[in-house]
CSV table of C-alpha atoms in Angstrom, one decimal:
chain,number,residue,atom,x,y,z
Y,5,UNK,CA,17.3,-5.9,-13.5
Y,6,UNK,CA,13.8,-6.9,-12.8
Y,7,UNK,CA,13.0,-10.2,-14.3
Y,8,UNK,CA,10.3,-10.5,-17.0
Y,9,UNK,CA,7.9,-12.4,-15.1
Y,10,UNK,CA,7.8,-10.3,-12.4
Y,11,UNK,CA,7.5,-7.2,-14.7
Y,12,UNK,CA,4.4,-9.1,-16.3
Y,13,UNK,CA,2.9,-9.8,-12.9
Y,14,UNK,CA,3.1,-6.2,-11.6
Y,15,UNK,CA,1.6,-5.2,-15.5
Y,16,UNK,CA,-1.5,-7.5,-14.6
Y,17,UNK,CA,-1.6,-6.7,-11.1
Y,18,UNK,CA,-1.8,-2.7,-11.6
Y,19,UNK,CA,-4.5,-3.1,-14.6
Y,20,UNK,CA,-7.0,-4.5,-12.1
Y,21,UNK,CA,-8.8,-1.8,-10.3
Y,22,UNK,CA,-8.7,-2.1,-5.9
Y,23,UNK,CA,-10.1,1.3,-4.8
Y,24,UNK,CA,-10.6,1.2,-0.8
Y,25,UNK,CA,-13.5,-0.1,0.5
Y,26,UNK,CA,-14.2,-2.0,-3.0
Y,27,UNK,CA,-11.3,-4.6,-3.3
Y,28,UNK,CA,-13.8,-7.4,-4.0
Y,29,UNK,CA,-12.9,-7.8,-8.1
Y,30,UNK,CA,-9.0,-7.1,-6.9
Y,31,UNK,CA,-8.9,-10.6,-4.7
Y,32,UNK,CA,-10.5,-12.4,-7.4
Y,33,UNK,CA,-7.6,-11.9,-9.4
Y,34,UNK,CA,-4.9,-11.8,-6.5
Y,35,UNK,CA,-6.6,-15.5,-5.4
Y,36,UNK,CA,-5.5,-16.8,-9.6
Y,37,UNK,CA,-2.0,-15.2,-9.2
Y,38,UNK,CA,-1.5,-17.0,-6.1
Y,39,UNK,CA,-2.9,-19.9,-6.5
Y,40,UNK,CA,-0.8,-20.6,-9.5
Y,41,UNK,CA,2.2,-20.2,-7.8
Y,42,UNK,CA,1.2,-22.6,-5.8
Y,43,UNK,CA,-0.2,-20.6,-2.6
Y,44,UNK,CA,-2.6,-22.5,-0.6
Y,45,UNK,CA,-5.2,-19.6,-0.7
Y,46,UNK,CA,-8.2,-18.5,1.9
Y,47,UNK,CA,-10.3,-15.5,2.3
Y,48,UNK,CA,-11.6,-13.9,5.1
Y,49,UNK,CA,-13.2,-10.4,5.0
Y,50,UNK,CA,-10.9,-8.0,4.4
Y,51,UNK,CA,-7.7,-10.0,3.9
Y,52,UNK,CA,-7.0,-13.0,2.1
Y,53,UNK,CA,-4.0,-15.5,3.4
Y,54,UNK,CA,-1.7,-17.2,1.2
Y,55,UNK,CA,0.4,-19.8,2.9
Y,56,UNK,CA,3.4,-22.3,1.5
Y,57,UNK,CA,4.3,-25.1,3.8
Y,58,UNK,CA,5.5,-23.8,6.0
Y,59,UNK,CA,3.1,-21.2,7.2
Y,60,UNK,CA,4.7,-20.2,10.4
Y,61,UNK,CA,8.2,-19.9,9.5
Y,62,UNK,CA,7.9,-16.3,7.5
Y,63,UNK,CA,4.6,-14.2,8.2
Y,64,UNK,CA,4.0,-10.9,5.3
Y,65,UNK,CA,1.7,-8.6,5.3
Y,66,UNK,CA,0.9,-5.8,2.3
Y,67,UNK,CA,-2.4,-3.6,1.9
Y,68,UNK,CA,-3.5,-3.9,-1.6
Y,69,UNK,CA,-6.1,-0.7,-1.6
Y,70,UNK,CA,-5.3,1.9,-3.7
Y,71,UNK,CA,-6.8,5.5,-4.1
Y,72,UNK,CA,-9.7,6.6,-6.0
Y,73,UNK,CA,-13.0,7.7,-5.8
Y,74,UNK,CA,-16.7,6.6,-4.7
Y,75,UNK,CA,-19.9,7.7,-6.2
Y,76,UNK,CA,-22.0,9.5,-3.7
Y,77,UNK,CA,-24.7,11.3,-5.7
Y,78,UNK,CA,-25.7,12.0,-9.3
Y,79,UNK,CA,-22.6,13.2,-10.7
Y,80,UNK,CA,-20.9,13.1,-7.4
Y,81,UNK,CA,-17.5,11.3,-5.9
Y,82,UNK,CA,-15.9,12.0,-3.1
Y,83,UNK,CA,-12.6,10.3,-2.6
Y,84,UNK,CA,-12.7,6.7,-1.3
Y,85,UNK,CA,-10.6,6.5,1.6
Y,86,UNK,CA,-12.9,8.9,3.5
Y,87,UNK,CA,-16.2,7.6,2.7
Y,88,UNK,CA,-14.8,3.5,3.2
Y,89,UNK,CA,-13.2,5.2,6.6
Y,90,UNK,CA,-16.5,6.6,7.9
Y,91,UNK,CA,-14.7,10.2,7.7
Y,92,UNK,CA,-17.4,12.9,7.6
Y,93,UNK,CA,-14.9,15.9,7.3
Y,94,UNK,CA,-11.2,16.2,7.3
Y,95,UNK,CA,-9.8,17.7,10.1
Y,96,UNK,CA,-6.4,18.4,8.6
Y,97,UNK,CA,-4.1,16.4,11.3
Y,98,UNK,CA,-3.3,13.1,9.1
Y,99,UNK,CA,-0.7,12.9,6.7
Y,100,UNK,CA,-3.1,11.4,4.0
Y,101,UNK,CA,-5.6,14.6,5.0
Y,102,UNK,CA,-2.7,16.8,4.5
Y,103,UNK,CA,-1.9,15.5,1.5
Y,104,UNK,CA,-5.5,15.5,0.4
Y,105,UNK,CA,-4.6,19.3,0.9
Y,106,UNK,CA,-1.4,19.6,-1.6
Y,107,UNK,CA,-2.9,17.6,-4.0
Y,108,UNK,CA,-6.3,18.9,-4.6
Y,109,UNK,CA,-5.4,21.3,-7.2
Y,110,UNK,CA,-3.5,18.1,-8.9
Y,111,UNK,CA,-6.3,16.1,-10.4
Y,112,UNK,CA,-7.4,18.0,-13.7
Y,113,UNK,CA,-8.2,16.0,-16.3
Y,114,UNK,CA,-6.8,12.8,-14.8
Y,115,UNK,CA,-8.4,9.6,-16.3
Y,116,UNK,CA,-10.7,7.2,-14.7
Y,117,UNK,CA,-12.8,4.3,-15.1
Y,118,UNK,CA,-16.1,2.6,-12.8
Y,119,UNK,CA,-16.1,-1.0,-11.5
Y,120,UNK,CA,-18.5,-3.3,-10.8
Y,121,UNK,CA,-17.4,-3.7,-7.1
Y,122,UNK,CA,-17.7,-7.4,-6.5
Y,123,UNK,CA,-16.8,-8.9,-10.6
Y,124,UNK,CA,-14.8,-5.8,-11.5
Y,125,UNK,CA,-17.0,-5.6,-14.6
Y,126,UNK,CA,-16.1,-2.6,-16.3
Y,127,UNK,CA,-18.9,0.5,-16.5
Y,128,UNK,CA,-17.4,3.1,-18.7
Y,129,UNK,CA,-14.9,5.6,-18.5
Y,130,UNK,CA,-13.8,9.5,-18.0
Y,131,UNK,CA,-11.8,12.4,-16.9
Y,132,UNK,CA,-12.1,14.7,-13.8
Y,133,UNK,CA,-13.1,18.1,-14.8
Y,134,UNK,CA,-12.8,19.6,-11.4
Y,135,UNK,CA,-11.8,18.9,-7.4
Y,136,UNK,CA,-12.2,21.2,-4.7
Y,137,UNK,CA,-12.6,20.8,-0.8
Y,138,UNK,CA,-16.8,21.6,-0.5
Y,139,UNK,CA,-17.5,24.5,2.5
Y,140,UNK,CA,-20.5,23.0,3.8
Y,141,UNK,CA,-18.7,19.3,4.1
Y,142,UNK,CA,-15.4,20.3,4.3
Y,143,UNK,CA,-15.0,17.5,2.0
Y,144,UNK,CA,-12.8,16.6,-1.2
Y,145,UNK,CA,-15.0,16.4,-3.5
Y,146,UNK,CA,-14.6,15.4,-7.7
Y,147,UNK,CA,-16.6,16.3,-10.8
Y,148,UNK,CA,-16.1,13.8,-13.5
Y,149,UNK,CA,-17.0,14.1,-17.2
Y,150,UNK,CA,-18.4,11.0,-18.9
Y,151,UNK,CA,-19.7,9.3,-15.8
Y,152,UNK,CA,-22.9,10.6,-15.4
Y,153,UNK,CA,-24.7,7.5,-16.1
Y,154,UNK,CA,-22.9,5.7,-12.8
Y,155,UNK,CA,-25.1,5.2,-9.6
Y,156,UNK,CA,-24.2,5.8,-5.9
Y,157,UNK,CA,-21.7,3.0,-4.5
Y,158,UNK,CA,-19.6,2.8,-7.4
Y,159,UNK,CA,-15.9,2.6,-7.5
Y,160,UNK,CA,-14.2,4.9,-9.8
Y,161,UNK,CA,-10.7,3.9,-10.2
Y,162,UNK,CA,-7.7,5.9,-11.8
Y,163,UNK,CA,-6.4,4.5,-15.7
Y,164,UNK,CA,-3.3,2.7,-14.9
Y,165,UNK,CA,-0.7,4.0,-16.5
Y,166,UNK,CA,2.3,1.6,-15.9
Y,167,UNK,CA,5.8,2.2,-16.8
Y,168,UNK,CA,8.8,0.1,-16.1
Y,169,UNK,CA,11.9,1.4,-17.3
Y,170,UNK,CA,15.7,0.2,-16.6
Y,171,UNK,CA,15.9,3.0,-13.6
Y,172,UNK,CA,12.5,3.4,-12.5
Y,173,UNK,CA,9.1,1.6,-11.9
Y,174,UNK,CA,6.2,4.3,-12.4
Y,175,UNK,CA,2.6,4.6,-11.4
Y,176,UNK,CA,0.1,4.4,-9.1
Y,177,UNK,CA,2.2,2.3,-7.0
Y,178,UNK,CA,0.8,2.2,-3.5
Y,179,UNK,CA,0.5,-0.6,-3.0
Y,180,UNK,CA,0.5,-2.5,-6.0
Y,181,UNK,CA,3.9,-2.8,-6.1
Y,182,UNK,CA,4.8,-4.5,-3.1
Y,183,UNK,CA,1.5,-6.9,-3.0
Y,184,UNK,CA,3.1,-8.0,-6.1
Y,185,UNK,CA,6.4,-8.9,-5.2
Y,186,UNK,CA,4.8,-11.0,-2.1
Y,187,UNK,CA,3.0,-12.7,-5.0
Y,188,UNK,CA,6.1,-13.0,-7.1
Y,189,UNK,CA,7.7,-14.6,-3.5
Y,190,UNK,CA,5.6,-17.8,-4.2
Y,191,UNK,CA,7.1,-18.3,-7.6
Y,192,UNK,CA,10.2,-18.3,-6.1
Y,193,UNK,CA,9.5,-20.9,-3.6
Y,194,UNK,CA,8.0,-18.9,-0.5
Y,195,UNK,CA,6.7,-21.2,2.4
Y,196,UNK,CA,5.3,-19.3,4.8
Y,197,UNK,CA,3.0,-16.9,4.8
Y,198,UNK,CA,1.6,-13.9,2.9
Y,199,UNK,CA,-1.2,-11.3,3.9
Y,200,UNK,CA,-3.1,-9.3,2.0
Y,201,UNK,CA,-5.3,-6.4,3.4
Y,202,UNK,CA,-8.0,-4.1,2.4
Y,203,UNK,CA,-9.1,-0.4,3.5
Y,204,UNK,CA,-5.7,0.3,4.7
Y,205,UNK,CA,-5.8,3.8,3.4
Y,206,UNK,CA,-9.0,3.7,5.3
Y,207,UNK,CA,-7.0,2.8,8.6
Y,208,UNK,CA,-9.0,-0.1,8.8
Y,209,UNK,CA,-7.1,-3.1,7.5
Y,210,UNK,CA,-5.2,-3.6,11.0
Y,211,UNK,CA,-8.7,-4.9,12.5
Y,212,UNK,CA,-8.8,-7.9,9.7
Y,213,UNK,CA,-5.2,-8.8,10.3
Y,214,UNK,CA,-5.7,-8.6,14.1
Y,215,UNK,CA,-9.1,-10.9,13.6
Y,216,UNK,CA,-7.1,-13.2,11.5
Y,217,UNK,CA,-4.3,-13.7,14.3
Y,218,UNK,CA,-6.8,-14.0,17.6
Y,219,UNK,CA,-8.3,-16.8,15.6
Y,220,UNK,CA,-5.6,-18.6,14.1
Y,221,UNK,CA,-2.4,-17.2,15.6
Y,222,UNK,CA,0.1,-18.7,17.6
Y,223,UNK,CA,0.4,-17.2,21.6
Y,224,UNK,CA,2.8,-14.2,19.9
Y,225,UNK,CA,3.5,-13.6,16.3
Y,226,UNK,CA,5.9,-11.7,14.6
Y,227,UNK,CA,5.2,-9.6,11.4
Y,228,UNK,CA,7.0,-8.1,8.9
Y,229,UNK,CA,4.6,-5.2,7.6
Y,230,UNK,CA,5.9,-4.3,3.4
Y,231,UNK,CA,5.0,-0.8,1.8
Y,232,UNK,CA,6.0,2.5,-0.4
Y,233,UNK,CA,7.5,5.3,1.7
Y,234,UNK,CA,6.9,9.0,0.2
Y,235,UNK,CA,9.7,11.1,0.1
Y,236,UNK,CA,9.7,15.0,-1.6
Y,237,UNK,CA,12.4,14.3,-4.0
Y,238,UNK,CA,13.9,11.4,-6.1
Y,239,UNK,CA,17.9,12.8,-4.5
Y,240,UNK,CA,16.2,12.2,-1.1
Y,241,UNK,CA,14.7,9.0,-2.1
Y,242,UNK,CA,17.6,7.0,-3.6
Y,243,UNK,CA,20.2,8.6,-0.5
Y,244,UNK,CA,19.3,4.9,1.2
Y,245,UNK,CA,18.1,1.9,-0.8
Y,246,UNK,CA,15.8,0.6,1.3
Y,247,UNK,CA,13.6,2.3,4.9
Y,248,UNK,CA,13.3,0.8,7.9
Y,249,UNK,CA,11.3,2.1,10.8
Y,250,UNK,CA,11.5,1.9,14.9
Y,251,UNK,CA,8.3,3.4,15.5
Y,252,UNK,CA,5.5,5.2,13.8
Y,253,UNK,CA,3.2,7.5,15.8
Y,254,UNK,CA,1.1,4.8,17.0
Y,255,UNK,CA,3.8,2.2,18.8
Y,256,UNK,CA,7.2,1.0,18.6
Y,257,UNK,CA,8.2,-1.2,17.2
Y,258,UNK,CA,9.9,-5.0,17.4
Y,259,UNK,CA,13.4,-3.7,18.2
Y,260,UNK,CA,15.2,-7.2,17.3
Y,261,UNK,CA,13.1,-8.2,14.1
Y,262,UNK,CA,14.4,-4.3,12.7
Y,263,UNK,CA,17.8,-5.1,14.2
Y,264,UNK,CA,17.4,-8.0,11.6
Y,265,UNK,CA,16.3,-6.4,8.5
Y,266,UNK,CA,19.2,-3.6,9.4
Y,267,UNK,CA,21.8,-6.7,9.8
Y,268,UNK,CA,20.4,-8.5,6.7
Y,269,UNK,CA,20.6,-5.1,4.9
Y,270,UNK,CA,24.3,-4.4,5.5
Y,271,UNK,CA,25.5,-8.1,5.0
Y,272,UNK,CA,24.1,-7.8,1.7
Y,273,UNK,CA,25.7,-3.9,1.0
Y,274,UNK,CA,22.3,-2.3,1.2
Y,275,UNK,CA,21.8,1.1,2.7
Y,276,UNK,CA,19.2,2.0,4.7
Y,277,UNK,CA,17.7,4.8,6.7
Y,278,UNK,CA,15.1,5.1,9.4
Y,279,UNK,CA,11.7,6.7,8.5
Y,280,UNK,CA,11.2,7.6,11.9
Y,281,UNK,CA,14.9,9.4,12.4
Y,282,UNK,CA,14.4,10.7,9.2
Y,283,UNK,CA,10.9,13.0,10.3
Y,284,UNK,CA,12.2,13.5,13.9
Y,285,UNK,CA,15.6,15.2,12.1
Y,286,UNK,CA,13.0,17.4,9.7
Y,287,UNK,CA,11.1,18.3,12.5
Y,288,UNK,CA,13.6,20.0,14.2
Y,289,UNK,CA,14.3,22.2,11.7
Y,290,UNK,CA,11.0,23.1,11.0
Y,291,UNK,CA,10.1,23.6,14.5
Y,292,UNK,CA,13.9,26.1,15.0
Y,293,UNK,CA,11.9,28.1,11.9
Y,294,UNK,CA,9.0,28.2,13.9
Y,295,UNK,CA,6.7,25.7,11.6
Y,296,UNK,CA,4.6,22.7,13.1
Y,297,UNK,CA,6.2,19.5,13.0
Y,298,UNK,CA,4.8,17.0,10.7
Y,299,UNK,CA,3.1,13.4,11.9
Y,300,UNK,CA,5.2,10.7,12.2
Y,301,UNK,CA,2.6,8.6,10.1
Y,302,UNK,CA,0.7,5.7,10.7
Y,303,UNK,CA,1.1,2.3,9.6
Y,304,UNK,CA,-0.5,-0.8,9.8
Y,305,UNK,CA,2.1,-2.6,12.0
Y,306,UNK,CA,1.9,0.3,14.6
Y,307,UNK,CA,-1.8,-0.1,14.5
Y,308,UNK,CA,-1.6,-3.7,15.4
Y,309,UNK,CA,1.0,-4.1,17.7
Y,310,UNK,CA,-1.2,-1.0,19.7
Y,311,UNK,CA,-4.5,-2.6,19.1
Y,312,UNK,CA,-3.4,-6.7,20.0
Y,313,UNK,CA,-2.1,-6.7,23.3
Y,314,UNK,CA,1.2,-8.2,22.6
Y,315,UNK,CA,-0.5,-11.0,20.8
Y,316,UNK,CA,1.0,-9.2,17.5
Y,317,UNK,CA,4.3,-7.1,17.0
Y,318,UNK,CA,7.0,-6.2,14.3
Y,319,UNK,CA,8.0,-4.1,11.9
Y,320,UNK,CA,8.3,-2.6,8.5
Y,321,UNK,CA,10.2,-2.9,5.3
Y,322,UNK,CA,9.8,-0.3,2.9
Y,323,UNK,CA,10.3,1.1,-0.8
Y,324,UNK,CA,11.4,4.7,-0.9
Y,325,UNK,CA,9.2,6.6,-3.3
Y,326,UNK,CA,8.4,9.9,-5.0
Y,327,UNK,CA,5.4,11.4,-6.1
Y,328,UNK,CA,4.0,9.5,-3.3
Y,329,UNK,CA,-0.6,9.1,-3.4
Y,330,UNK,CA,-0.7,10.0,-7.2
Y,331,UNK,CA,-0.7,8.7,-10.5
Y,332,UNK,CA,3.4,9.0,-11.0
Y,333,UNK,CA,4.2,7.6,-7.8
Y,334,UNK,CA,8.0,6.3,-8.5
Y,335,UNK,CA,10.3,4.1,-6.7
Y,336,UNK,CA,14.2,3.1,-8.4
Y,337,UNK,CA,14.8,-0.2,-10.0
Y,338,UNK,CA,17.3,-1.1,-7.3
Y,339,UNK,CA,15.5,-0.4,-4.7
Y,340,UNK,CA,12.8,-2.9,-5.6
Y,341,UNK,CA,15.7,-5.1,-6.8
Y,342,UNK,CA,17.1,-4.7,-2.7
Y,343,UNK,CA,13.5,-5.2,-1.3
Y,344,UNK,CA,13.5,-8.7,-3.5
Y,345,UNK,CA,16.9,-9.8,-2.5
Y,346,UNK,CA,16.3,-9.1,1.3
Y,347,UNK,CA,12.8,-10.6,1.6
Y,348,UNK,CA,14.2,-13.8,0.0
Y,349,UNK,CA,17.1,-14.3,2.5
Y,350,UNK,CA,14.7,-13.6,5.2
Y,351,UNK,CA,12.8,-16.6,3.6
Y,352,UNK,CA,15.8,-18.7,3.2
Y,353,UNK,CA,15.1,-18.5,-0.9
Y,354,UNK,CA,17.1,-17.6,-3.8
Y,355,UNK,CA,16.1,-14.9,-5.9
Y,356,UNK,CA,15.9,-15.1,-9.4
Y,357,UNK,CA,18.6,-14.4,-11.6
């Protein structure tokens, strides 16, 4: 069972809007969490650093972007990752452009509400009436009643919608959920340290983090990258507890530090499964039917450990989810339960009761 406070914190934490590229207002209230757990708290552009004291001993890392949409024109919004990302056109050959594909016909009538960027100061509220890829753009672009008033350059966030039941913890979860349970980490008596990045849907919150190590890092560092992993189905999702990864399609990765989240996993009963093996294994069907294989996805940790010369490597630890990029994104009880319990013996902490 999830305690209370942490319940509360994620209830908080989801309410306040973090589209990409405009995570300014989101900070603010990340900085308060933390620092009243104690965190020793600095920001730098695009990530802010929460240490305990013992900085070195544990370094996190979570994105804390989530989707939604940017005004570009009177009446206009185009979806946020892809402005904030400098992305033109899609191309078709990402995962998050494929799935800006599926899900385009998806968005009727869902709820949303503008931001002030930098104070979060709300600036009225609406629905979309209509998305649909523009031909001339090759663009996803959204119509939105009862925004008309907002100018170009403002956020447009979707309404959380929260739920937290005894099996399941609903919403828009990437990546508010596991930003809050590196919060929750300092209530529990954390020491080391946590990272919080922005534009990471963007493919840009690697570049922080690595500007953050080549200033303050030690010779190498080790990092342990947390996240929601999509799945198509809640049987496939709850098969394992918990997803690890050896590589993503950018590096491999830190082959003792997952040999120690895989050790820690089954001394404490927890199954697991690799999100790598996992696509490599649907590949192969696909490709004996004669279909293209799909991407083996992209993560911050990959990006780094490709980017930083050695100076940074590590791995993953993930949250298997359904619904993955929307507004019922959905990830087990247990599950976040296992993700506690295992950060917190990596930490050499005790988990609440």
């Amino acid at each position: 069972m999830l305690s209370q406070s942490f319940r509360d914190l994620l209830t908080i934490l989801a309410r306040a809007p973090s589209v990409v590229g405009a995570e300014h207002s989101f900070f603010r209230v990340l900085q308060r969490a933390l620092e009243e757990r104690g965190a020793d708290v600095k920001w730098y552009e695009g990530v802010l650093v929460a240490q305990g004291r013992r900085p070195h001993s544990l370094m996190l890392s979570a994105h804390i972007d989530r989707h939604g949409l940017i005004c570009t024109g009177p009446n206009e919004f185009q979806y946020a990752a892809f402005v904030s990302g400098g992305r033109s056109d899609l191309l078709g050959n990402s995962v998050s452009e494929e799935l800006m594909q599926l899900i385009v016909d998806r968005m009727g009538d869902e709820k949303v509400f503008a931001y002030e960027p930098w104070s979060g100061m709300y600036r009225g509220r609406g629905s979309i009436r209509q998305t649909y890829v523009c031909p001339h753009r090759n663009n996803l672009i959204f119509e939105l009643e009862g925004l008309e008033h907002v100018v170009a350059g403002t956020p447009v966030a979707f309404q959380d919608d929260l739920r937290i039941t005894d099996d399941s913890v609903t919403g828009q979860m990437d990546n508010v959920l596991t930003a809050a349970i590196l919060v929750y980490l300092f209530e529990l008596g954390f020491e080391g340290t946590a990272f919080f990045t922005a534009q990471e849907e963007a493919g840009r919150s690697w570049r922080y983090l690595l500007e953050w190590f080549r200033r303050f890092g030690g010779s190498t560092n080790q990092l342990v990258v947390v996240d929601t992993s999509p799945f198509p189905d809640v049987p496939t999702a709850r098969e394992h507890t918990l997803t690890l990864r050896h590589s993503d399609a950018n590096a491999e990765f830190n082959e003792e530090l997952t040999q120690q989240l895989a050790d820690t996993c089954e001394r404490m009963g927890i199954t697991y499964q690799y999100k790598d093996s996992y696509i490599k294994a649907q590949n192969a069907a696909l490709e004996a039917q004669g279909e293209s294989p799909k991407s083996l996805g992209s993560t911050e940790m990959g990006r780094i450990i490709s980017a930083s010369g050695g100076l940074v490597d590590g791995t993953t630890l993930q949250i298997p989810t359904t619904g993955y990029h929307t507004m019922d994104e959905s990830a087990s009880v247990v599950a976040c339960e296992a993700f506690i319990d295992v950060l917190c013996d990596l930490a050499g902490i005790q988990p609440e009761e």
